[in-house]
PDB file of C-alpha atoms in Angstrom:
ATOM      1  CA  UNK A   1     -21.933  17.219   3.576  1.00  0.00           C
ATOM      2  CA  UNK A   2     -18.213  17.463   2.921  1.00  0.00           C
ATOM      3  CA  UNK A   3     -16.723  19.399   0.143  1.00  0.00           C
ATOM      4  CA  UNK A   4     -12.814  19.271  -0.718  1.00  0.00           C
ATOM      5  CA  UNK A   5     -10.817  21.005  -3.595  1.00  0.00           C
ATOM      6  CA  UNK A   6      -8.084  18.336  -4.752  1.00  0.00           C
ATOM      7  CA  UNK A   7      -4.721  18.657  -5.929  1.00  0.00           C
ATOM      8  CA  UNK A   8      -3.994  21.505  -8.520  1.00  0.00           C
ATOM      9  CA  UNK A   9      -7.563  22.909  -9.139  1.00  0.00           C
ATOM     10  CA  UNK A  10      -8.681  25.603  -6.796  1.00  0.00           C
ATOM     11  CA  UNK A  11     -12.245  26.600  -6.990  1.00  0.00           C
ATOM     12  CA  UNK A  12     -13.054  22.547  -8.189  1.00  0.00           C
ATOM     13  CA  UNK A  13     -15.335  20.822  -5.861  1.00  0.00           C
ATOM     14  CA  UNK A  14     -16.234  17.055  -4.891  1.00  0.00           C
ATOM     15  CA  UNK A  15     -18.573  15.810  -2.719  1.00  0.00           C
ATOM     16  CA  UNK A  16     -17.586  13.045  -0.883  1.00  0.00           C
ATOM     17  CA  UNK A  17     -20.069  10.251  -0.519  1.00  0.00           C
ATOM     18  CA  UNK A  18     -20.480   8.690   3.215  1.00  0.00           C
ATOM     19  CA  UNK A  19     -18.400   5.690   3.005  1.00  0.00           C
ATOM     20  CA  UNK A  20     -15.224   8.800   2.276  1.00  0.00           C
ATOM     21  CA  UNK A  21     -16.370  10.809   5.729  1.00  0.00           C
ATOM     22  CA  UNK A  22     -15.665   7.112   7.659  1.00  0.00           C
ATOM     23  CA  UNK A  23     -12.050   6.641   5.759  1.00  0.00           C
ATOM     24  CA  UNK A  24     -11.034  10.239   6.755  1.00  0.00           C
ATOM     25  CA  UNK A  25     -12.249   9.639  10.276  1.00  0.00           C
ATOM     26  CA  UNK A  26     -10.510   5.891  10.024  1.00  0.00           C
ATOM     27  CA  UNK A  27      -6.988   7.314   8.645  1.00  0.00           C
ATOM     28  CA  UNK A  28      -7.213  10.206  11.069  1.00  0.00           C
ATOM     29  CA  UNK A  29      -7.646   7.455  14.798  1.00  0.00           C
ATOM     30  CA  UNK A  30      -4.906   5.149  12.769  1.00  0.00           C
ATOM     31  CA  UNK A  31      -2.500   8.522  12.551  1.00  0.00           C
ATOM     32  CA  UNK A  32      -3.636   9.176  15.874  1.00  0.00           C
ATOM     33  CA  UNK A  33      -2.566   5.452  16.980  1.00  0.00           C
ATOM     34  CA  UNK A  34       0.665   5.319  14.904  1.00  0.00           C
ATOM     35  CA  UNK A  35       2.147   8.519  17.104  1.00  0.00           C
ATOM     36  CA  UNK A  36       1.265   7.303  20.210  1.00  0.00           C
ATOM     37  CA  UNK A  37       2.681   3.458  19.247  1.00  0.00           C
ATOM     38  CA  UNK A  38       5.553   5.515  17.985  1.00  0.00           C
ATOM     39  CA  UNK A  39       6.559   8.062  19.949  1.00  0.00           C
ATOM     40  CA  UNK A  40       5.817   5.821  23.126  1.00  0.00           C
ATOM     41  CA  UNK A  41       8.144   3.392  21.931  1.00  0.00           C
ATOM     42  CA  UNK A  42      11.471   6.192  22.157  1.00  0.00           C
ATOM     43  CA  UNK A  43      13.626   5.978  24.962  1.00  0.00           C
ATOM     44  CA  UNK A  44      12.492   2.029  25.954  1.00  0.00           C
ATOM     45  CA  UNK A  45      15.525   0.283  25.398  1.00  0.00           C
ATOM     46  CA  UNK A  46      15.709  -3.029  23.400  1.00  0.00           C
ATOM     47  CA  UNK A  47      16.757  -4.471  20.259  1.00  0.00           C
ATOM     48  CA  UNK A  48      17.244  -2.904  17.188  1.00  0.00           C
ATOM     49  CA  UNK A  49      16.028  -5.123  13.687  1.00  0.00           C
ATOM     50  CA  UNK A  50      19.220  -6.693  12.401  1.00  0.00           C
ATOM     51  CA  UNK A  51      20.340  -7.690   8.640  1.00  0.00           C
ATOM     52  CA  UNK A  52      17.517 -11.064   7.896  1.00  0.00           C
ATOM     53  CA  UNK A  53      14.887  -9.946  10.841  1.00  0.00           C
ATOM     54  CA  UNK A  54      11.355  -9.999   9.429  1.00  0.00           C
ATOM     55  CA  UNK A  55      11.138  -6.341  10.376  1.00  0.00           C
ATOM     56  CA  UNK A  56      13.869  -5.450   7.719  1.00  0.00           C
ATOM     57  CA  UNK A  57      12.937  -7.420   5.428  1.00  0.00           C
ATOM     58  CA  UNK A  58       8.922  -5.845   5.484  1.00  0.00           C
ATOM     59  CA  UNK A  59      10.429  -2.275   5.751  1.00  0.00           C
ATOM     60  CA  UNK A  60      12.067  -2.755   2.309  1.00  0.00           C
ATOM     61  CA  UNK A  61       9.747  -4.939   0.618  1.00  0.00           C
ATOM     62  CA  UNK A  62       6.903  -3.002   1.264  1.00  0.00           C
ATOM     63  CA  UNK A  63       8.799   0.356   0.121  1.00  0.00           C
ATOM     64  CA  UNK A  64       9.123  -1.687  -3.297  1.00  0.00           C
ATOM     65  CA  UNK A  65       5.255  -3.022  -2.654  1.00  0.00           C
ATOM     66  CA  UNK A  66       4.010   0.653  -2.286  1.00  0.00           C
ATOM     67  CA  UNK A  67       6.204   2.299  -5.215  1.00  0.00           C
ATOM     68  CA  UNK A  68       3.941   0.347  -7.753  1.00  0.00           C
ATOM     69  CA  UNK A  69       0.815   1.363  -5.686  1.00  0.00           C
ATOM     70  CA  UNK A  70       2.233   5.341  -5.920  1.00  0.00           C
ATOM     71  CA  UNK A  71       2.885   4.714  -9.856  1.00  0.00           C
ATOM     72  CA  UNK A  72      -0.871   3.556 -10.109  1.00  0.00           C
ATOM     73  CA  UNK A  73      -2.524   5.480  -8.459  1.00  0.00           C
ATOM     74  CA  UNK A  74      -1.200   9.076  -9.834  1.00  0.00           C
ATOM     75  CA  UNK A  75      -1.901   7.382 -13.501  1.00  0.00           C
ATOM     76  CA  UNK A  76      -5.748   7.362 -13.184  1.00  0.00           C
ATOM     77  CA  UNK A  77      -5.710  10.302 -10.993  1.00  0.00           C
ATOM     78  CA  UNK A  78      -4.647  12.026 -13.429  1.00  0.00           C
ATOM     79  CA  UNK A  79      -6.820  10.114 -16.225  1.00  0.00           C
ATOM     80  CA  UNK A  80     -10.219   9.213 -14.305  1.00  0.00           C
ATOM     81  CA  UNK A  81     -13.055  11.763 -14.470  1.00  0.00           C
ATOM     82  CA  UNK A  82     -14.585   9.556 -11.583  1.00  0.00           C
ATOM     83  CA  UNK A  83     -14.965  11.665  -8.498  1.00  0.00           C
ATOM     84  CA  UNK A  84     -14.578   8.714  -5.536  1.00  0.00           C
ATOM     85  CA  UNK A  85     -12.092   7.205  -7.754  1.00  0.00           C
ATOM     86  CA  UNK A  86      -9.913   9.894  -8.446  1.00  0.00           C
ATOM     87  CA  UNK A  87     -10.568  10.878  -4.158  1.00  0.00           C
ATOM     88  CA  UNK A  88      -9.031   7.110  -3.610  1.00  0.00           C
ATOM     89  CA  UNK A  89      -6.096   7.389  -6.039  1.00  0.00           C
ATOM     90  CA  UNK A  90      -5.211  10.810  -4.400  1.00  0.00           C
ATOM     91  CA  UNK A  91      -5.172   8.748  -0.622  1.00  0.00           C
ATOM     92  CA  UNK A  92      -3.412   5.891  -2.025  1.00  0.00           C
ATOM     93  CA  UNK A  93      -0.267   8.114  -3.410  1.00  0.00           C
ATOM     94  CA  UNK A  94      -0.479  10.852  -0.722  1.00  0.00           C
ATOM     95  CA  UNK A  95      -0.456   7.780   2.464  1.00  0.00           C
ATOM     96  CA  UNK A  96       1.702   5.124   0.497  1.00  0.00           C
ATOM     97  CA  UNK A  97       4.270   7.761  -0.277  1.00  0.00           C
ATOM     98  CA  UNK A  98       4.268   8.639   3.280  1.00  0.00           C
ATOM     99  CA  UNK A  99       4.740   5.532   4.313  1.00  0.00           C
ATOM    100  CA  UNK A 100       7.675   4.677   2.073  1.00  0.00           C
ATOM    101  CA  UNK A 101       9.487   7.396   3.889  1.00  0.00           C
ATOM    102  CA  UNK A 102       8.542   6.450   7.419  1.00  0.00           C
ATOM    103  CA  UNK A 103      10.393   2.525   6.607  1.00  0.00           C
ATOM    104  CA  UNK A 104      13.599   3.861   4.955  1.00  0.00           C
ATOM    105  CA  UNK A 105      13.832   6.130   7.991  1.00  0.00           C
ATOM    106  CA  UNK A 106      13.557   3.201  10.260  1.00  0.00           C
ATOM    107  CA  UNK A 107      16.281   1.338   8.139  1.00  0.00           C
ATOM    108  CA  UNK A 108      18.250   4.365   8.274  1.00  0.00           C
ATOM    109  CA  UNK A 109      18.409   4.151  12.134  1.00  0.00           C
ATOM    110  CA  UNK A 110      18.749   0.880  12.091  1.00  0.00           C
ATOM    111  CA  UNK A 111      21.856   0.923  10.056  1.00  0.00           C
ATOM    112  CA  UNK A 112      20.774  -1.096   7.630  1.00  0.00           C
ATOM    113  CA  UNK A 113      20.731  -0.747   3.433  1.00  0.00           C
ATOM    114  CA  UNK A 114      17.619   0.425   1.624  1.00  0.00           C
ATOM    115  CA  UNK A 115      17.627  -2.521  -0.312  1.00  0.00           C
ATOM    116  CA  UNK A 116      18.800  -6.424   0.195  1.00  0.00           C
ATOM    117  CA  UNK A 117      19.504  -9.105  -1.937  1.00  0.00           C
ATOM    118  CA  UNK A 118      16.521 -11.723  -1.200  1.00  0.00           C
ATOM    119  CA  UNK A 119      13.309 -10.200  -1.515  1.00  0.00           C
ATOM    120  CA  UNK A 120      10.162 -11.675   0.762  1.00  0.00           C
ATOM    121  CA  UNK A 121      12.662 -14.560   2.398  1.00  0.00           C
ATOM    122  CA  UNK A 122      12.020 -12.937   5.599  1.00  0.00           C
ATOM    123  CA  UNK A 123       8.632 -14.544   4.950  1.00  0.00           C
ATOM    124  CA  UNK A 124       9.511 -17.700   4.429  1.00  0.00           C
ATOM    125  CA  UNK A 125       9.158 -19.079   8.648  1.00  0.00           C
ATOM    126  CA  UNK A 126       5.843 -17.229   8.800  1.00  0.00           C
ATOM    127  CA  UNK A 127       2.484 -19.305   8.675  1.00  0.00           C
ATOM    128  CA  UNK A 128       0.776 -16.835   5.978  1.00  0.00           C
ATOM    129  CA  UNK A 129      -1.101 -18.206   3.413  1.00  0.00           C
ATOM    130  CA  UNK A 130      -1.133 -16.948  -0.234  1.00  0.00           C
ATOM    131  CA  UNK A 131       2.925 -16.463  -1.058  1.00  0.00           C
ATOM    132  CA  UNK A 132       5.781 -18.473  -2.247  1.00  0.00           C
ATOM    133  CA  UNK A 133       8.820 -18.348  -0.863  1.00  0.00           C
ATOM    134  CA  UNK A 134      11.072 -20.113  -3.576  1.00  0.00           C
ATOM    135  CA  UNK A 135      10.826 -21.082  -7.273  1.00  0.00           C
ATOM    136  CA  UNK A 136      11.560 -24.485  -8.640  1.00  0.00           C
ATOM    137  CA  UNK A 137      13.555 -26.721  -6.136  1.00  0.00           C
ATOM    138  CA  UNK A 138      13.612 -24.112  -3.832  1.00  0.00           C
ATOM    139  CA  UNK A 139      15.910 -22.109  -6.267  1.00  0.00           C
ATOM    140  CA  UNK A 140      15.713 -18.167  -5.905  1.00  0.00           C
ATOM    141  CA  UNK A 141      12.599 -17.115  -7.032  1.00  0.00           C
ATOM    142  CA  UNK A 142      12.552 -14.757 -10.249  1.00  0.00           C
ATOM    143  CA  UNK A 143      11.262 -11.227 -10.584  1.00  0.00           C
ATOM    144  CA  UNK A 144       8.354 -11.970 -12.345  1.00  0.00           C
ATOM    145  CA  UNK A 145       7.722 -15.469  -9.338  1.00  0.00           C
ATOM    146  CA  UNK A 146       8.449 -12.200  -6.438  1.00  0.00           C
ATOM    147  CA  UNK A 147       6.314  -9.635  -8.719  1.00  0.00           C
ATOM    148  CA  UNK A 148       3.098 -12.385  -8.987  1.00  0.00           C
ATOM    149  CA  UNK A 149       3.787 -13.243  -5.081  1.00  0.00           C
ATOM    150  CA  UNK A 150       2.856  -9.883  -3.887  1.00  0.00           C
ATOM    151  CA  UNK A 151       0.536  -9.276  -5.913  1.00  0.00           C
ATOM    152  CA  UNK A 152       2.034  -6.455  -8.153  1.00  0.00           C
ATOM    153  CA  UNK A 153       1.319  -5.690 -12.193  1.00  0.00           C
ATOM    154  CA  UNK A 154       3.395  -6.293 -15.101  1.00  0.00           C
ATOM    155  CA  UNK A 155       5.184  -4.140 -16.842  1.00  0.00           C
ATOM    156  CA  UNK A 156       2.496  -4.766 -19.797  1.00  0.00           C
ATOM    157  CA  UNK A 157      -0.442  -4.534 -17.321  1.00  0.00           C
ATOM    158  CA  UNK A 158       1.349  -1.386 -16.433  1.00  0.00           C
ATOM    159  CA  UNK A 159       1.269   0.012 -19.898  1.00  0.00           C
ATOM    160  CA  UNK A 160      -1.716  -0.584 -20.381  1.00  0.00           C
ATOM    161  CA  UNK A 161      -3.102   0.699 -17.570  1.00  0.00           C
ATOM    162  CA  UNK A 162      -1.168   4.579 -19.274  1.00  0.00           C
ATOM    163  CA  UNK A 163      -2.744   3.731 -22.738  1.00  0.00           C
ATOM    164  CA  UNK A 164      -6.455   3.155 -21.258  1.00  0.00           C
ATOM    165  CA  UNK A 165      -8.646   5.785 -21.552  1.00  0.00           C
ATOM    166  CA  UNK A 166     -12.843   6.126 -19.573  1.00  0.00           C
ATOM    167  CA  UNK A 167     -14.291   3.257 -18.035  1.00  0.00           C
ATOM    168  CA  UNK A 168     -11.910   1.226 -19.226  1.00  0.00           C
ATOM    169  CA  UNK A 169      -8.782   2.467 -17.335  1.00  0.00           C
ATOM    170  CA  UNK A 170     -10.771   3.185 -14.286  1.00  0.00           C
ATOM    171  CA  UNK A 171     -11.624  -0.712 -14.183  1.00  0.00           C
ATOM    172  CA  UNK A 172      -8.194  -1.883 -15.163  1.00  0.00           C
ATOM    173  CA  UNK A 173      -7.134   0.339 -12.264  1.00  0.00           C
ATOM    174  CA  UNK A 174      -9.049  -1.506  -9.664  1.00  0.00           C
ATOM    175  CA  UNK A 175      -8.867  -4.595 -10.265  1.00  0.00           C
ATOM    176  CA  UNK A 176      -4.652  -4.481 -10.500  1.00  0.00           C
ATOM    177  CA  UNK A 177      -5.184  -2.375  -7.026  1.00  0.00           C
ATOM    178  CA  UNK A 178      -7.261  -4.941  -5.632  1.00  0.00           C
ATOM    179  CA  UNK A 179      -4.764  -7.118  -6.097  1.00  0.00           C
ATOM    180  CA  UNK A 180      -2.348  -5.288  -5.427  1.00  0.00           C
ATOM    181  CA  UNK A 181      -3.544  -4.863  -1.672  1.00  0.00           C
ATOM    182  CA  UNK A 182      -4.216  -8.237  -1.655  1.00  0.00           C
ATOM    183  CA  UNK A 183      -0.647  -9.218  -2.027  1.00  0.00           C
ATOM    184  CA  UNK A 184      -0.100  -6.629   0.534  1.00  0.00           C
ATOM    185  CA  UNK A 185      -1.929  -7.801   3.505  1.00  0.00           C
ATOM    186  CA  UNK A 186      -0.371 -11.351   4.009  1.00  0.00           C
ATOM    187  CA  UNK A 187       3.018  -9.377   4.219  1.00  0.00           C
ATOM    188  CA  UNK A 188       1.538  -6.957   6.903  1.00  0.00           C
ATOM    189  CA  UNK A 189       0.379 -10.341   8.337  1.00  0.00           C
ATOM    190  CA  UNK A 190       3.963 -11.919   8.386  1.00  0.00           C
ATOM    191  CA  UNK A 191       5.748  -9.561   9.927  1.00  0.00           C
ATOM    192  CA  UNK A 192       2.933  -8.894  12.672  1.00  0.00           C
ATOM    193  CA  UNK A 193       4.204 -12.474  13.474  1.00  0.00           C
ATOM    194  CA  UNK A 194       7.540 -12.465  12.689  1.00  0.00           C
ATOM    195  CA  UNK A 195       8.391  -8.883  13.834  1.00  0.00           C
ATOM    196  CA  UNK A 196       9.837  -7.244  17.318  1.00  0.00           C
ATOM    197  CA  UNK A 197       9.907  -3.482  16.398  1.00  0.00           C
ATOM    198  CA  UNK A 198       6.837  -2.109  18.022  1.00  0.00           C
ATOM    199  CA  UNK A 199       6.578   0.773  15.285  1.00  0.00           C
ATOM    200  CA  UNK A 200       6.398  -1.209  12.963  1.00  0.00           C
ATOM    201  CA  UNK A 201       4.091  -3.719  14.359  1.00  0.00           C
ATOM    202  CA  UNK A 202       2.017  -0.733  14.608  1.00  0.00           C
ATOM    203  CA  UNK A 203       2.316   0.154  10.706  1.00  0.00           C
ATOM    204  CA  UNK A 204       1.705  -2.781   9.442  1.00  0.00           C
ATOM    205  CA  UNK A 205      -1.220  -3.211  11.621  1.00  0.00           C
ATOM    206  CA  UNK A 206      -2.667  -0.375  10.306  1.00  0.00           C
ATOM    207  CA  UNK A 207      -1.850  -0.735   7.057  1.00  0.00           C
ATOM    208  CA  UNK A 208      -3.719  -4.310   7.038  1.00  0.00           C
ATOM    209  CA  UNK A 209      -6.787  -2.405   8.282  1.00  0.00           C
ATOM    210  CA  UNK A 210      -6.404   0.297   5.671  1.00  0.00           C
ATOM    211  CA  UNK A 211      -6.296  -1.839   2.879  1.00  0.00           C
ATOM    212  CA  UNK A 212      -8.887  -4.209   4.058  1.00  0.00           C
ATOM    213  CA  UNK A 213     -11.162  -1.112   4.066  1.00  0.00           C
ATOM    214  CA  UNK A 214      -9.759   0.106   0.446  1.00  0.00           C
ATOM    215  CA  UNK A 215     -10.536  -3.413  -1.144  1.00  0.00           C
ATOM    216  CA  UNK A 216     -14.373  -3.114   0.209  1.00  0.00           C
ATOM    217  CA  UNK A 217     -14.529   0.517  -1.501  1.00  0.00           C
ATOM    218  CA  UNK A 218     -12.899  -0.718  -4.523  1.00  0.00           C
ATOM    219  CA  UNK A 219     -15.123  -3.708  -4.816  1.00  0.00           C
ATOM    220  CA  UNK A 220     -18.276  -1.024  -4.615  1.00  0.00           C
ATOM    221  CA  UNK A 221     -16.415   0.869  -7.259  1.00  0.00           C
ATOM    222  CA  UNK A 222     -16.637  -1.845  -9.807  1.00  0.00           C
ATOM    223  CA  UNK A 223     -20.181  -2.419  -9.152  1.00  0.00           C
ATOM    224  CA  UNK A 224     -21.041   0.845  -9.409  1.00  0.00           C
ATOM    225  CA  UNK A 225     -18.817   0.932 -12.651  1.00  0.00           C
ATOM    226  CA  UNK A 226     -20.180  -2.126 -14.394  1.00  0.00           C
ATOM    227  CA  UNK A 227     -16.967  -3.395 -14.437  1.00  0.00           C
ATOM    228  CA  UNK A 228     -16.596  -6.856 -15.939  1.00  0.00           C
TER     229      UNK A 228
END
């Protein structure tokens, strides 16, 4: 049996159910993998991403991506009295935040802004399923068109996800994290075939696993919740 104290609250317990002892082990072989895909990569010379490459465009999309995630998931950790929810909100903030860092530090070396001017075009040669890549005769797609593309909340859906309370917000929660991660993966996908930087072929590798595993748990969640 495995015991952990979380966050601010020495002397508070949890017991972490199975499924939790196989993500630890999981995130601990993909940290494993991501230094050795990393560091292995230093010193072998080749190209760095440029301004348009897939690998850019990923590396700040997916900073944007995980931000919401971060936002989310420290609202119903600090609201849920759900033990295995409140363990999952803790990973998703603690790795997504981590994360975010690692792919502005590769734009920083790469020279290249935090931020560019045509968010998820890079996606737009890639044979992923599930995203648009323009709005109405293949004019610039809106914020709302990019928000709905990968998969991210409202800013109503976000509000009231603060104002729930219970059951209630811990449902909300997962089922705007569901989708969340599933407007995730088909980036991860599209730059896995679009990319050339090996770290970050590595990432988003991992990442596609990670929340592939996260979905299943947060499916069993809302069983286990009753949610509608």
């Amino acid at each position: 049996m495995m015991t952990e104290t979380v966050g601010d609250e020495p002397g508070t317990e949890r017991t972490l159910p199975p499924w939790w002892v196989v993500l630890l082990v999981g995130l601990a072989v993909a940290a494993v993998a991501f230094a050795i895909g990393r560091f292995s990569t230093f010193g072998i010379a080749g190209s760095t991403p440029a301004e348009g490459s897939a690998d850019a465009g990923f590396a700040r999309d997916m900073q944007v991506h995980h931000a919401q995630a971060v936002d989310m998931a420290m609202t119903i950790y600090a609201e849920t009295d759900d033990a295995e929810l409140r363990a999952l909100s803790y990973d998703i903030a603690t790795g997504q935040s981590s994360q975010r860092g690692e792919m502005l530090d590769w734009l920083v070396k790469w020279g290249l802004p935090a931020y560019g001017d045509e968010p998820m075009a890079w996606m737009a040669a890639s044979g992923t399923s599930g995203h648009s890549h323009g709005g109405a005769s293949g004019a610039p797609q809106t914020d709302e068109e990019i928000r709905d593309a990968m998969g991210m909340a409202s800013d109503e859906e976000l509000s009231d996800l603060r104002a729930a309370t219970g059951t209630d917000a811990d449902c909300m929660f997962l089922t705007l994290m569901i989708r969340h991660h599933e407007g995730a993966i088909p980036m991860a996908d599209a730059v896995l075939e679009l990319g050339s930087d090996e770290r970050v072929q590595v990432v988003a590798e991992n990442m596609k696993k990670g929340q592939t595993f996260e979905i299943e748990a947060m499916t069993s969640m809302q069983q286990r919740l009753g949610c509608s």
